Short mmCIF file of C-alpha atoms in Angstrom, two decimals:
data_model
loop_
_atom_site.label_atom_id
_atom_site.label_comp_id
_atom_site.label_asym_id
_atom_site.label_seq_id
_atom_site.Cartn_x
_atom_site.Cartn_y
_atom_site.Cartn_z
CA MET A 5 -72.04 -24.23 -51.82
CA GLY A 6 -69.28 -24.74 -54.99
CA LYS A 7 -70.91 -25.86 -58.46
CA TYR A 8 -68.61 -29.11 -60.17
CA TYR A 9 -68.47 -31.21 -63.12
CA ILE A 10 -67.18 -34.19 -63.80
CA ALA A 11 -65.73 -35.26 -67.21
CA PHE A 12 -64.07 -38.16 -69.08
CA ASP A 13 -63.00 -38.55 -72.12
CA CYS A 14 -62.88 -42.94 -73.34
CA GLY A 15 -59.99 -42.71 -75.82
CA THR A 16 -58.08 -45.10 -77.55
CA MET A 17 -55.40 -44.90 -75.81
CA GLY A 18 -55.97 -43.70 -73.05
CA THR A 19 -58.97 -42.22 -70.58
CA LYS A 20 -59.06 -39.22 -69.10
CA THR A 21 -60.95 -38.06 -66.12
CA ALA A 22 -61.65 -34.48 -64.98
CA LEU A 23 -63.31 -32.86 -62.05
CA TYR A 24 -63.77 -28.88 -63.56
CA SER A 25 -65.82 -26.03 -61.62
CA ILE A 26 -67.94 -24.29 -63.18
CA ASP A 27 -66.07 -21.44 -63.79
CA SER A 28 -63.58 -23.87 -66.91
CA THR A 29 -61.01 -24.15 -63.88
CA ARG A 30 -59.70 -28.05 -63.83
CA VAL A 31 -59.44 -28.40 -59.88
CA ALA A 32 -58.08 -32.48 -60.62
CA GLU A 33 -57.72 -34.88 -63.15
CA ALA A 34 -56.10 -38.36 -63.72
CA TYR A 35 -55.22 -41.07 -66.48
CA ARG A 36 -54.69 -44.59 -67.36
CA GLU A 37 -54.04 -46.18 -70.61
CA ASN A 38 -56.49 -48.42 -72.16
CA LYS A 39 -55.54 -52.11 -73.17
CA ILE A 40 -55.15 -52.78 -76.38
CA SER A 41 -55.66 -56.42 -78.41
CA TYR A 42 -54.39 -56.77 -81.87
CA PRO A 43 -56.15 -60.57 -81.80
CA ARG A 44 -54.76 -61.30 -85.85
CA PRO A 45 -53.41 -59.01 -88.05
CA GLY A 46 -55.31 -56.07 -89.37
CA TRP A 47 -57.65 -56.54 -86.08
CA ALA A 48 -58.16 -54.96 -83.13
CA GLU A 49 -60.03 -54.54 -80.29
CA MET A 50 -61.05 -53.52 -76.09
CA ASP A 51 -62.33 -54.52 -73.21
CA ALA A 52 -65.91 -52.60 -72.56
CA ASN A 53 -65.39 -52.92 -69.31
CA CYS A 54 -61.99 -51.15 -68.68
CA PHE A 55 -63.42 -47.65 -69.99
CA VAL A 56 -65.31 -48.48 -67.48
CA ASN A 57 -63.42 -49.35 -64.10
CA ASN A 58 -60.64 -46.35 -65.06
CA VAL A 59 -63.57 -43.65 -65.14
CA ARG A 60 -64.00 -44.96 -61.96
CA GLU A 61 -60.75 -44.87 -60.00
CA GLY A 62 -59.94 -41.28 -62.28
CA VAL A 63 -63.01 -40.31 -60.60
CA ARG A 64 -61.66 -41.61 -57.19
CA GLU A 65 -58.34 -39.94 -57.76
CA CYS A 66 -59.77 -36.38 -58.82
CA LEU A 67 -62.70 -36.45 -55.29
CA ALA A 68 -59.36 -37.63 -53.43
CA LYS A 69 -56.53 -34.85 -54.83
CA SER A 70 -59.49 -32.23 -54.86
CA GLY A 71 -60.59 -32.13 -51.69
CA VAL A 72 -64.07 -30.72 -53.22
CA ASN A 73 -66.93 -32.44 -51.85
CA PRO A 74 -68.28 -34.57 -53.32
CA ALA A 75 -71.89 -33.00 -52.68
CA GLU A 76 -71.45 -30.66 -54.64
CA VAL A 77 -71.08 -32.79 -58.48
CA ARG A 78 -73.74 -30.69 -60.46
CA SER A 79 -73.83 -33.34 -63.17
CA ILE A 80 -71.62 -36.44 -64.97
CA SER A 81 -70.93 -35.59 -69.27
CA ALA A 82 -68.12 -37.67 -71.50
CA SER A 83 -67.28 -38.20 -75.12
CA GLY A 84 -65.75 -41.60 -77.06
CA ILE A 85 -64.51 -42.61 -79.72
CA ILE A 86 -66.59 -42.25 -82.32
CA CYS A 87 -65.90 -45.06 -85.06
CA GLY A 88 -66.42 -48.26 -83.05
CA ILE A 89 -69.00 -50.58 -81.85
CA VAL A 90 -69.95 -52.70 -78.12
CA GLY A 91 -72.66 -55.19 -78.17
CA ILE A 92 -75.07 -55.34 -75.02
CA ASP A 93 -77.12 -57.85 -73.62
CA GLU A 94 -80.90 -56.75 -72.27
CA ASN A 95 -78.86 -55.96 -68.99
CA TRP A 96 -75.77 -53.85 -70.61
CA GLN A 97 -73.24 -55.91 -70.50
CA PRO A 98 -70.43 -56.91 -73.23
CA VAL A 99 -71.49 -59.29 -75.61
CA THR A 100 -69.49 -58.31 -78.34
CA PRO A 101 -65.97 -56.54 -77.54
CA PHE A 102 -65.64 -52.76 -78.41
CA VAL A 103 -64.28 -53.15 -81.47
CA PRO A 104 -62.86 -49.61 -83.15
CA TYR A 105 -61.79 -47.72 -85.78
CA LEU A 106 -57.89 -49.83 -86.06
CA ASP A 107 -59.80 -53.07 -86.68
CA ASN A 108 -60.44 -54.11 -90.24
CA ARG A 109 -61.61 -57.22 -89.89
CA ALA A 110 -65.07 -55.59 -91.45
CA GLY A 111 -63.64 -55.35 -94.54
CA GLY A 112 -65.56 -58.13 -96.63
CA GLU A 113 -68.18 -56.67 -95.13
CA ALA A 114 -67.45 -52.98 -97.18
CA LYS A 115 -66.71 -54.42 -100.29
CA TRP A 116 -70.20 -56.21 -100.08
CA VAL A 117 -71.45 -53.55 -99.88
CA ARG A 118 -69.29 -51.30 -101.72
CA GLU A 119 -70.60 -52.88 -104.95
CA ASN A 120 -74.37 -54.57 -103.99
CA VAL A 121 -75.78 -51.36 -102.18
CA GLU A 122 -76.79 -48.09 -103.64
CA PRO A 123 -75.01 -45.47 -101.86
CA VAL A 124 -78.11 -43.80 -100.73
CA TRP A 125 -75.83 -42.40 -98.36
CA VAL A 126 -74.27 -39.57 -100.37
CA GLU A 127 -78.14 -37.44 -100.66
CA GLU A 128 -78.76 -38.65 -96.63
CA SER A 129 -75.03 -38.61 -94.94
CA GLY A 130 -72.85 -36.50 -97.22
CA ASN A 131 -70.81 -38.77 -96.93
CA ALA A 132 -69.09 -41.18 -99.61
CA ILE A 133 -67.15 -43.30 -98.30
CA VAL A 134 -67.39 -46.93 -97.34
CA ASP A 135 -64.97 -48.64 -95.78
CA GLU A 136 -64.19 -51.32 -92.98
CA PHE A 137 -63.20 -48.84 -89.36
CA MET A 138 -67.30 -48.06 -89.62
CA PRO A 139 -69.78 -48.85 -87.07
CA PRO A 140 -72.38 -50.40 -89.84
CA MET A 141 -69.58 -52.46 -91.01
CA ILE A 142 -68.48 -53.66 -88.07
CA LEU A 143 -72.06 -53.86 -87.44
CA ARG A 144 -72.81 -56.53 -89.72
CA TRP A 145 -69.50 -58.52 -89.35
CA PHE A 146 -71.20 -58.78 -85.81
CA LEU A 147 -74.32 -59.86 -87.25
CA ASN A 148 -72.80 -61.92 -89.35
CA LYS A 149 -70.17 -62.79 -88.18
CA TYR A 150 -69.92 -63.10 -84.70
CA THR A 151 -71.21 -66.49 -82.64
CA GLY A 152 -73.94 -65.63 -80.25
CA PHE A 153 -74.77 -62.13 -81.58
CA ARG A 154 -78.38 -62.20 -83.21
CA GLU A 155 -78.59 -64.35 -80.48
CA ASN A 156 -77.81 -62.34 -77.72
CA ALA A 157 -77.58 -58.76 -78.39
CA VAL A 158 -80.37 -56.46 -77.89
CA LYS A 159 -78.06 -53.31 -78.69
CA VAL A 160 -75.09 -51.81 -79.81
CA VAL A 161 -73.03 -48.63 -78.53
CA ASN A 162 -70.18 -46.39 -78.25
CA ASN A 163 -67.58 -46.95 -75.96
CA GLY A 164 -69.25 -43.04 -74.05
CA PRO A 165 -72.74 -44.22 -73.80
CA PHE A 166 -71.40 -47.83 -72.91
CA VAL A 167 -69.69 -46.03 -69.64
CA LEU A 168 -72.93 -43.16 -69.54
CA GLY A 169 -74.89 -46.27 -69.33
CA THR A 170 -73.22 -48.18 -66.96
CA LEU A 171 -73.02 -45.51 -64.69
CA ALA A 172 -76.81 -44.53 -64.69
CA GLY A 173 -77.69 -48.60 -64.22
CA LEU A 174 -79.37 -49.04 -67.25
CA THR A 175 -80.93 -51.47 -69.46
CA ALA A 176 -80.62 -52.24 -73.16
CA LYS A 177 -84.21 -51.08 -73.96
CA GLU A 178 -82.84 -47.29 -72.43
CA ALA A 179 -79.62 -47.65 -74.91
CA PHE A 180 -78.96 -44.14 -76.63
CA LEU A 181 -76.28 -42.54 -79.41
CA ASP A 182 -76.24 -38.76 -79.06
CA TRP A 183 -76.55 -37.13 -82.00
CA ALA A 184 -73.13 -36.12 -83.23
CA THR A 185 -71.60 -39.67 -82.24
CA MET A 186 -73.90 -40.77 -84.91
CA SER A 187 -72.31 -39.26 -86.82
CA GLY A 188 -69.03 -41.45 -86.87
CA TRP A 189 -71.16 -43.53 -87.97
CA LEU A 190 -70.99 -41.43 -91.42
CA ILE A 191 -73.49 -43.82 -93.25
CA GLY A 192 -76.93 -45.09 -92.08
CA TYR A 193 -78.19 -41.82 -91.01
CA ASP A 194 -79.63 -38.26 -92.10
CA ALA A 195 -77.91 -35.37 -90.94
CA LYS A 196 -80.69 -32.88 -91.33
CA ALA A 197 -83.32 -34.98 -89.19
CA ARG A 198 -79.97 -36.37 -86.64
CA ASN A 199 -81.35 -39.33 -86.52
CA TRP A 200 -80.77 -42.65 -88.12
CA SER A 201 -82.76 -43.26 -91.74
CA GLY A 202 -84.49 -46.65 -92.44
CA ARG A 203 -84.18 -46.49 -95.64
CA GLN A 204 -80.37 -46.40 -95.53
CA MET A 205 -80.28 -49.70 -93.05
CA LYS A 206 -83.01 -51.21 -94.52
CA ALA A 207 -80.68 -51.18 -98.53
CA LEU A 208 -77.39 -52.09 -95.20
CA GLY A 209 -80.01 -55.21 -93.69
CA ILE A 210 -79.16 -53.97 -90.52
CA PRO A 211 -82.17 -54.12 -88.56
CA MET A 212 -83.68 -50.86 -86.36
CA GLU A 213 -83.87 -53.10 -83.27
CA ILE A 214 -80.70 -53.26 -83.19
CA LEU A 215 -79.66 -49.36 -81.94
CA PRO A 216 -80.03 -46.76 -79.00
CA ARG A 217 -82.34 -43.84 -79.45
CA ILE A 218 -80.98 -40.53 -80.55
CA VAL A 219 -80.84 -37.52 -78.69
CA ARG A 220 -78.92 -33.71 -78.21
CA PRO A 221 -75.52 -34.62 -76.03
CA TRP A 222 -77.28 -32.46 -73.53
CA ASP A 223 -79.95 -34.67 -72.58
CA ILE A 224 -80.25 -36.53 -69.33
CA VAL A 225 -80.71 -39.74 -70.41
CA GLY A 226 -79.98 -40.92 -66.37
CA PHE A 227 -79.07 -40.59 -62.98
CA LEU A 228 -75.70 -42.22 -61.03
CA CYS A 229 -76.94 -45.04 -59.59
CA PRO A 230 -76.57 -46.03 -55.41
CA GLU A 231 -73.81 -49.43 -56.96
CA GLU A 232 -71.66 -47.33 -58.61
CA ALA A 233 -71.96 -44.32 -56.79
CA GLU A 234 -70.86 -46.14 -53.68
CA LYS A 235 -67.50 -47.30 -56.44
CA MET A 236 -66.49 -44.33 -56.67
CA GLY A 237 -67.31 -42.34 -54.17
CA LEU A 238 -69.74 -40.02 -54.95
CA PRO A 239 -73.90 -39.44 -54.18
CA SER A 240 -76.41 -41.54 -56.00
CA GLY A 241 -79.12 -39.36 -58.43
CA ILE A 242 -76.60 -37.09 -59.95
CA PRO A 243 -77.83 -35.97 -63.58
CA ILE A 244 -75.56 -37.94 -66.30
CA ALA A 245 -76.04 -36.49 -69.46
CA ALA A 246 -75.51 -38.04 -72.81
CA GLY A 247 -72.61 -35.85 -73.60
CA ALA A 248 -71.00 -36.64 -77.60
CA GLY A 249 -68.13 -38.46 -79.97
CA ASP A 250 -65.09 -36.89 -79.17
CA THR A 251 -63.63 -35.89 -82.01
CA MET A 252 -66.79 -33.81 -82.38
CA GLN A 253 -66.24 -32.48 -78.57
CA SER A 254 -62.93 -32.21 -79.51
CA ALA A 255 -63.52 -30.57 -82.17
CA LEU A 256 -65.20 -27.67 -80.14
CA ALA A 257 -63.25 -26.83 -77.13
CA SER A 258 -60.50 -26.29 -79.86
CA GLY A 259 -62.43 -23.16 -80.67
CA LEU A 260 -64.21 -24.42 -84.57
CA LEU A 261 -67.24 -22.23 -84.44
CA GLU A 262 -67.32 -20.86 -87.79
CA PRO A 263 -67.69 -22.03 -91.22
CA GLY A 264 -63.58 -22.39 -92.60
CA LEU A 265 -61.83 -22.91 -89.32
CA ALA A 266 -59.46 -26.14 -89.32
CA THR A 267 -58.18 -28.13 -86.25
CA ASP A 268 -55.59 -30.48 -86.18
CA VAL A 269 -57.02 -32.93 -83.35
CA ALA A 270 -54.00 -34.95 -83.02
CA GLY A 271 -54.85 -38.22 -81.03
CA THR A 272 -54.64 -41.73 -80.89
CA ALA A 273 -56.19 -41.08 -84.88
CA SER A 274 -54.58 -37.77 -86.18
CA ILE A 275 -57.25 -36.22 -87.50
CA PHE A 276 -58.08 -32.78 -89.43
CA ALA A 277 -61.32 -31.40 -89.55
CA VAL A 278 -62.26 -28.47 -91.25
CA ALA A 279 -66.44 -26.37 -90.31
CA VAL A 280 -68.32 -25.75 -93.02
CA SER A 281 -72.38 -24.56 -93.37
CA GLU A 282 -72.94 -27.82 -95.18
CA ALA A 283 -72.38 -30.92 -97.45
CA ASP A 284 -70.27 -29.93 -100.12
CA SER A 285 -70.25 -32.67 -103.66
CA ARG A 286 -67.60 -31.84 -104.53
CA ILE A 287 -65.48 -33.29 -100.85
CA THR A 288 -67.62 -35.26 -100.73
CA ALA A 289 -66.30 -37.19 -103.83
CA ALA A 290 -62.84 -37.60 -102.15
CA PRO A 291 -60.89 -40.45 -100.82
CA GLY A 292 -61.29 -40.16 -96.83
CA MET A 293 -63.37 -36.95 -96.67
CA MET A 294 -66.63 -37.43 -94.49
CA PHE A 295 -69.08 -35.71 -93.44
CA ALA A 296 -69.83 -34.65 -89.96
CA THR A 297 -72.75 -32.77 -87.59
CA GLY A 298 -71.21 -31.51 -85.15
CA THR A 299 -72.48 -31.33 -81.18
CA LEU A 300 -74.73 -27.42 -81.52
CA GLU A 301 -77.79 -27.32 -83.81
CA ASP A 302 -76.57 -26.42 -87.46
CA SER A 303 -72.66 -27.47 -86.93
CA TYR A 304 -71.63 -29.57 -89.89
CA PHE A 305 -67.51 -30.40 -90.31
CA TYR A 306 -65.09 -32.33 -93.08
CA TRP A 307 -63.01 -34.66 -90.60
CA SER A 308 -60.01 -37.28 -92.85
CA MET A 309 -57.76 -38.99 -90.72
CA ILE A 310 -55.56 -41.53 -90.11
CA ARG A 311 -56.35 -44.48 -88.21
CA ALA A 312 -52.67 -45.09 -86.39
CA GLY A 313 -51.73 -40.97 -86.46
CA GLY A 314 -50.67 -40.93 -82.87
CA LEU A 315 -51.36 -44.43 -82.15
CA SER A 316 -47.44 -44.84 -84.02
CA LEU A 317 -45.76 -43.28 -81.83
CA ARG A 318 -46.89 -44.91 -78.76
CA TRP A 319 -45.97 -47.94 -81.19
CA PHE A 320 -42.56 -47.32 -81.34
CA ARG A 321 -41.85 -46.61 -77.72
CA ASP A 322 -43.65 -49.76 -76.52
CA SER A 323 -42.81 -51.90 -79.54
CA VAL A 324 -39.77 -50.52 -81.39
CA ALA A 325 -37.63 -48.30 -77.77
CA ASN A 326 -39.18 -51.50 -75.68
CA ARG A 327 -40.37 -48.25 -73.61
CA ALA A 328 -44.11 -48.84 -72.97
CA GLY A 329 -45.68 -46.84 -70.42
CA ASP A 330 -43.08 -43.87 -69.55
CA PRO A 331 -44.04 -40.72 -70.19
CA MET A 332 -41.12 -39.13 -70.43
CA PHE A 333 -40.26 -40.80 -73.66
CA TYR A 334 -42.25 -38.19 -76.97
CA ALA A 335 -39.90 -35.36 -75.25
CA GLU A 336 -36.85 -37.26 -74.37
CA MET A 337 -37.46 -38.29 -78.44
CA ASP A 338 -38.50 -34.70 -78.96
CA THR A 339 -34.99 -33.40 -78.45
CA LEU A 340 -33.10 -36.30 -80.42
CA ALA A 341 -35.44 -35.25 -83.40
CA ALA A 342 -35.16 -31.95 -83.24
CA ASP A 343 -31.43 -32.17 -84.13
CA VAL A 344 -31.92 -34.51 -87.68
CA PRO A 345 -32.61 -32.56 -90.41
CA ALA A 346 -36.42 -31.21 -92.17
CA GLY A 347 -36.25 -34.42 -93.94
CA SER A 348 -35.69 -36.27 -92.50
CA ARG A 349 -31.87 -37.69 -94.64
CA GLY A 350 -34.28 -39.88 -96.62
CA LEU A 351 -36.05 -41.41 -94.53
CA LEU A 352 -40.04 -42.00 -94.80
CA PHE A 353 -42.60 -43.59 -92.54
CA TYR A 354 -45.95 -44.62 -94.32
CA PRO A 355 -48.40 -44.96 -90.57
CA TYR A 356 -50.38 -46.95 -91.84
CA LEU A 357 -49.98 -49.94 -89.41
CA GLN A 358 -53.72 -50.64 -89.84
CA GLY A 359 -54.22 -49.41 -92.79
CA ALA A 360 -55.39 -47.06 -94.34
CA GLY A 361 -58.54 -48.21 -96.37
CA PRO A 362 -59.91 -48.95 -99.41
CA ASP A 363 -58.25 -46.82 -101.61
CA MET A 364 -55.14 -48.36 -100.79
CA PRO A 365 -56.30 -51.94 -100.33
CA GLY A 366 -53.79 -53.87 -98.47
CA ALA A 367 -51.33 -50.58 -96.70
CA CYS A 368 -49.30 -51.33 -93.80
CA GLY A 369 -46.42 -49.23 -91.81
CA VAL A 370 -43.22 -49.31 -93.62
CA PHE A 371 -40.05 -47.14 -92.83
CA ALA A 372 -38.33 -46.89 -96.45
CA GLY A 373 -34.80 -45.12 -96.82
CA LEU A 374 -33.32 -46.89 -93.75
CA PHE A 375 -29.26 -47.29 -93.48
CA GLY A 376 -26.42 -48.26 -90.97
CA ALA A 377 -26.50 -44.33 -89.74
CA SER A 378 -29.69 -44.11 -89.58
CA ASP A 379 -30.46 -43.53 -85.96
CA ARG A 380 -33.68 -43.01 -83.29
CA ALA A 381 -34.05 -39.90 -84.00
CA ALA A 382 -33.74 -40.00 -87.18
CA MET A 383 -36.88 -42.61 -87.15
CA TRP A 384 -39.10 -40.46 -84.91
CA ARG A 385 -38.65 -37.29 -86.79
CA SER A 386 -40.34 -40.01 -89.58
CA ILE A 387 -43.40 -40.64 -87.96
CA LEU A 388 -44.26 -36.65 -86.80
CA GLU A 389 -42.95 -36.04 -90.88
CA ALA A 390 -44.96 -38.54 -91.69
CA ILE A 391 -48.12 -37.43 -90.62
CA ALA A 392 -47.82 -34.32 -91.76
CA PHE A 393 -47.27 -34.77 -95.69
CA GLU A 394 -50.69 -36.70 -94.35
CA TYR A 395 -52.41 -33.80 -93.61
CA ALA A 396 -50.84 -31.92 -96.04
CA GLN A 397 -52.54 -33.94 -99.12
CA MET A 398 -56.41 -33.42 -97.11
CA ILE A 399 -55.91 -29.48 -97.32
CA LYS A 400 -54.25 -29.97 -100.97
CA ILE A 401 -58.42 -30.95 -101.89
CA TYR A 402 -59.20 -27.97 -100.00
CA ARG A 403 -57.84 -25.76 -101.32
CA GLU A 404 -58.74 -26.40 -104.73
CA CYS A 405 -62.21 -25.84 -102.99
CA GLY A 406 -61.90 -23.07 -102.38
CA ILE A 407 -61.13 -22.44 -98.67
CA PRO A 408 -57.46 -21.79 -97.83
CA LEU A 409 -56.86 -22.59 -94.51
CA ASN A 410 -54.05 -20.18 -94.35
CA GLU A 411 -54.99 -20.74 -89.69
CA ILE A 412 -55.34 -23.53 -87.74
CA ILE A 413 -55.39 -24.73 -84.56
CA GLY A 414 -53.94 -27.49 -82.48
CA THR A 415 -55.30 -29.22 -79.58
CA GLU A 416 -55.06 -32.47 -78.11
CA GLY A 417 -51.64 -34.75 -76.58
CA GLY A 418 -49.32 -33.50 -80.02
CA SER A 419 -49.93 -30.44 -79.38
CA LYS A 420 -47.97 -30.21 -76.86
CA SER A 421 -44.81 -31.25 -78.68
CA PRO A 422 -43.52 -27.54 -80.19
CA LEU A 423 -41.28 -29.68 -82.82
CA TRP A 424 -44.75 -31.30 -84.06
CA THR A 425 -46.36 -28.35 -83.80
CA GLN A 426 -43.48 -26.96 -86.47
CA ILE A 427 -42.69 -29.87 -88.66
CA LYS A 428 -46.90 -29.01 -89.97
CA ALA A 429 -46.61 -25.64 -90.10
CA ASP A 430 -43.74 -25.77 -92.60
CA ILE A 431 -45.26 -29.06 -94.23
CA LEU A 432 -48.71 -27.71 -94.59
CA GLY A 433 -47.68 -24.05 -95.29
CA GLY A 434 -50.05 -22.47 -92.48
CA ALA A 435 -49.95 -21.49 -88.93
CA TYR A 436 -50.17 -23.34 -86.24
CA ASN A 437 -52.25 -21.74 -83.47
CA ILE A 438 -51.94 -24.30 -79.71
CA PRO A 439 -54.87 -23.50 -77.14
CA THR A 440 -53.10 -22.25 -73.57
CA ARG A 441 -55.42 -25.63 -72.98
CA SER A 442 -54.76 -28.63 -74.29
CA GLU A 443 -56.58 -30.89 -72.48
CA GLY A 444 -58.72 -30.95 -75.84
CA GLY A 445 -62.94 -32.61 -75.73
CA LEU A 446 -63.35 -32.59 -72.12
CA MET A 447 -63.54 -28.19 -71.44
CA ALA A 448 -66.31 -29.52 -74.24
CA ASP A 449 -67.74 -32.24 -71.62
CA VAL A 450 -67.78 -29.43 -69.22
CA ALA A 451 -70.05 -27.31 -70.92
CA VAL A 452 -72.25 -30.28 -71.62
CA ALA A 453 -72.73 -31.68 -68.70
CA ALA A 454 -73.05 -27.45 -67.38
CA TYR A 455 -75.75 -26.62 -69.81
CA ALA A 456 -77.86 -29.98 -69.30
CA VAL A 457 -78.93 -28.79 -65.97
CA GLY A 458 -78.54 -25.50 -66.73
CA ASP A 459 -75.99 -24.00 -65.33
CA ILE A 460 -74.63 -21.79 -68.51
CA GLU A 461 -76.70 -20.43 -70.78
CA ASP A 462 -75.33 -21.15 -73.71
CA ILE A 463 -72.75 -23.72 -74.83
CA GLY A 464 -70.74 -22.49 -78.12
CA GLU A 465 -70.89 -19.05 -76.63
CA THR A 466 -69.21 -20.29 -73.08
CA MET A 467 -67.01 -22.05 -75.38
CA ARG A 468 -65.76 -18.70 -76.72
CA GLN A 469 -64.67 -17.23 -73.69
CA TRP A 470 -63.76 -20.05 -72.57
CA ILE A 471 -60.68 -20.32 -75.51
CA THR A 472 -58.06 -18.07 -75.57
CA PHE A 473 -54.72 -18.85 -77.18
CA ARG A 474 -50.99 -19.41 -75.91
CA GLY A 475 -48.81 -20.07 -78.33
CA ARG A 476 -48.45 -19.19 -82.69
CA PHE A 477 -46.09 -21.42 -84.83
CA GLU A 478 -45.37 -19.85 -88.23
CA PRO A 479 -44.02 -22.28 -91.30
CA ASP A 480 -40.14 -21.63 -91.51
CA ALA A 481 -39.64 -20.90 -95.39
CA LYS A 482 -36.47 -22.75 -95.90
CA ASN A 483 -37.43 -25.66 -94.02
CA ALA A 484 -41.37 -25.68 -96.26
CA ALA A 485 -39.29 -25.22 -99.26
CA VAL A 486 -37.55 -28.63 -99.01
CA TYR A 487 -40.24 -29.92 -96.97
CA ARG A 488 -42.76 -29.51 -100.92
CA ARG A 489 -39.91 -31.62 -102.98
CA VAL A 490 -40.42 -34.51 -100.42
CA PHE A 491 -43.82 -34.49 -100.43
CA GLU A 492 -45.03 -33.57 -104.31
CA GLU A 493 -41.76 -37.77 -104.23
CA ARG A 494 -43.76 -39.23 -101.91
CA GLN A 495 -46.44 -38.39 -102.98
CA ARG A 496 -45.58 -39.85 -106.63
CA LEU A 497 -44.38 -42.97 -104.32
CA LEU A 498 -47.35 -43.22 -102.72
CA ALA A 499 -48.82 -43.43 -106.48
CA GLY A 500 -47.60 -46.34 -107.75
CA PRO A 501 -44.55 -48.19 -106.34
CA MET A 502 -45.84 -47.86 -102.99
CA LYS A 503 -49.10 -49.59 -103.86
CA GLU A 504 -47.14 -52.78 -105.35
CA LEU A 505 -44.87 -53.55 -102.33
CA PHE A 506 -48.14 -52.89 -100.71
CA GLU A 507 -49.80 -55.66 -102.19
CA GLY A 508 -46.40 -57.40 -102.39
CA LEU A 509 -46.57 -57.64 -98.56
CA GLY A 510 -50.20 -58.81 -99.14
CA ASN A 511 -49.47 -61.60 -100.96
CA ILE A 512 -46.70 -62.94 -98.39
CA ARG A 513 -48.34 -62.75 -95.38
CA ASN A 514 -50.87 -64.98 -96.86
CA ILE A 515 -48.05 -67.44 -97.94
#
């Protein structure tokens, strides 16, 4: 009898579901796009049950494609968005939309906390940042602004645990959150204890009763309930492991297993992560730098995020090119953009479609340098370059702190683009290594699922055996020289004229 595992990743743009065998072979996979609503400028929200429905459909598709006997599925695990929450009632039904990191409705809450609360999280959580996209700020907004939340919400959870809890038929009193996803809240927890901080939550005005219990990623949190089993074509009673946050699982699946290694998680939010042995006050103090606990015990890393990094590409596809849902669009545009010289003929893009944090209030997406001769290819390349330029500022901070970062691992959907990977190597001045497998965090989800039921002995060692690399991109000296000059000018504009532009555009939006 075979051993198979179901893994799914509830991301922002889509939900990936896969069926794996014990040797890490991906037997079948399915993908469903997630719908994101933008009810107001700067707001973003999703239907939490959309993730559940997409997983149900994905599991049925994987079983149909593979022909695997459902009785051979040993366990289920998942990853999900670390910066985003949904309120649930006592019966595990959503009472709010799922509000992800793309949203900035909690800007007022973040401002109040920055101005009125002692930042004890710097010591306990390893983070200095307080921003609108963080779950504690969204939770404060729910508590203070969302009609009926205090009366109806019993717990809040992230989207991955929400789906897993639905599959297990849990009630709110059984709500859970793994320690890796918890660190995606950025503040409100003790990084060393890997648990909530009552001291911080009291200062933030968040009642401890609304928070889920913290578990390890491989803890069994329930078993597939009969109702959900019937919907997916599986036997009931399959063990369900808690899983971990998508950023942490993508980092683990890329091989971020030793301090000093770096990975580019090229998903909806473009995330750059660097493994460390402990928090570093110099990095913590730098704008946009966030400290996190990894999936494994005693694993830590810093990460920075461009909220609408990969989303900028989908926005261009859907809203500019009017090619929503076209799977060939990205490769087609890469082919055209490859003929555009480095620097996109002076066209710059600032990828702040959903804001850029407290250091750049009012920031928004901007194309600068458009002429009549500017075409789709130049615009596309400028978006690709923009993400790499944002990374360049992050890498500058690490290198100033003595971390050279000459080797970078690329993962998730963006790593499939040779053009984008070469642009990143040129701009960042380091070699880019591409894993043989591009499924990202799903592979780590499978390792967690297998470990949870005793089918493997060590997650880290298993990942080392599973990870291989298929490509390496070295910086092109000529393009790198061009990009260094463009980066300097871009940063100069960002430090002055662009801030004034963002302020002025904000004033216009408020008229």
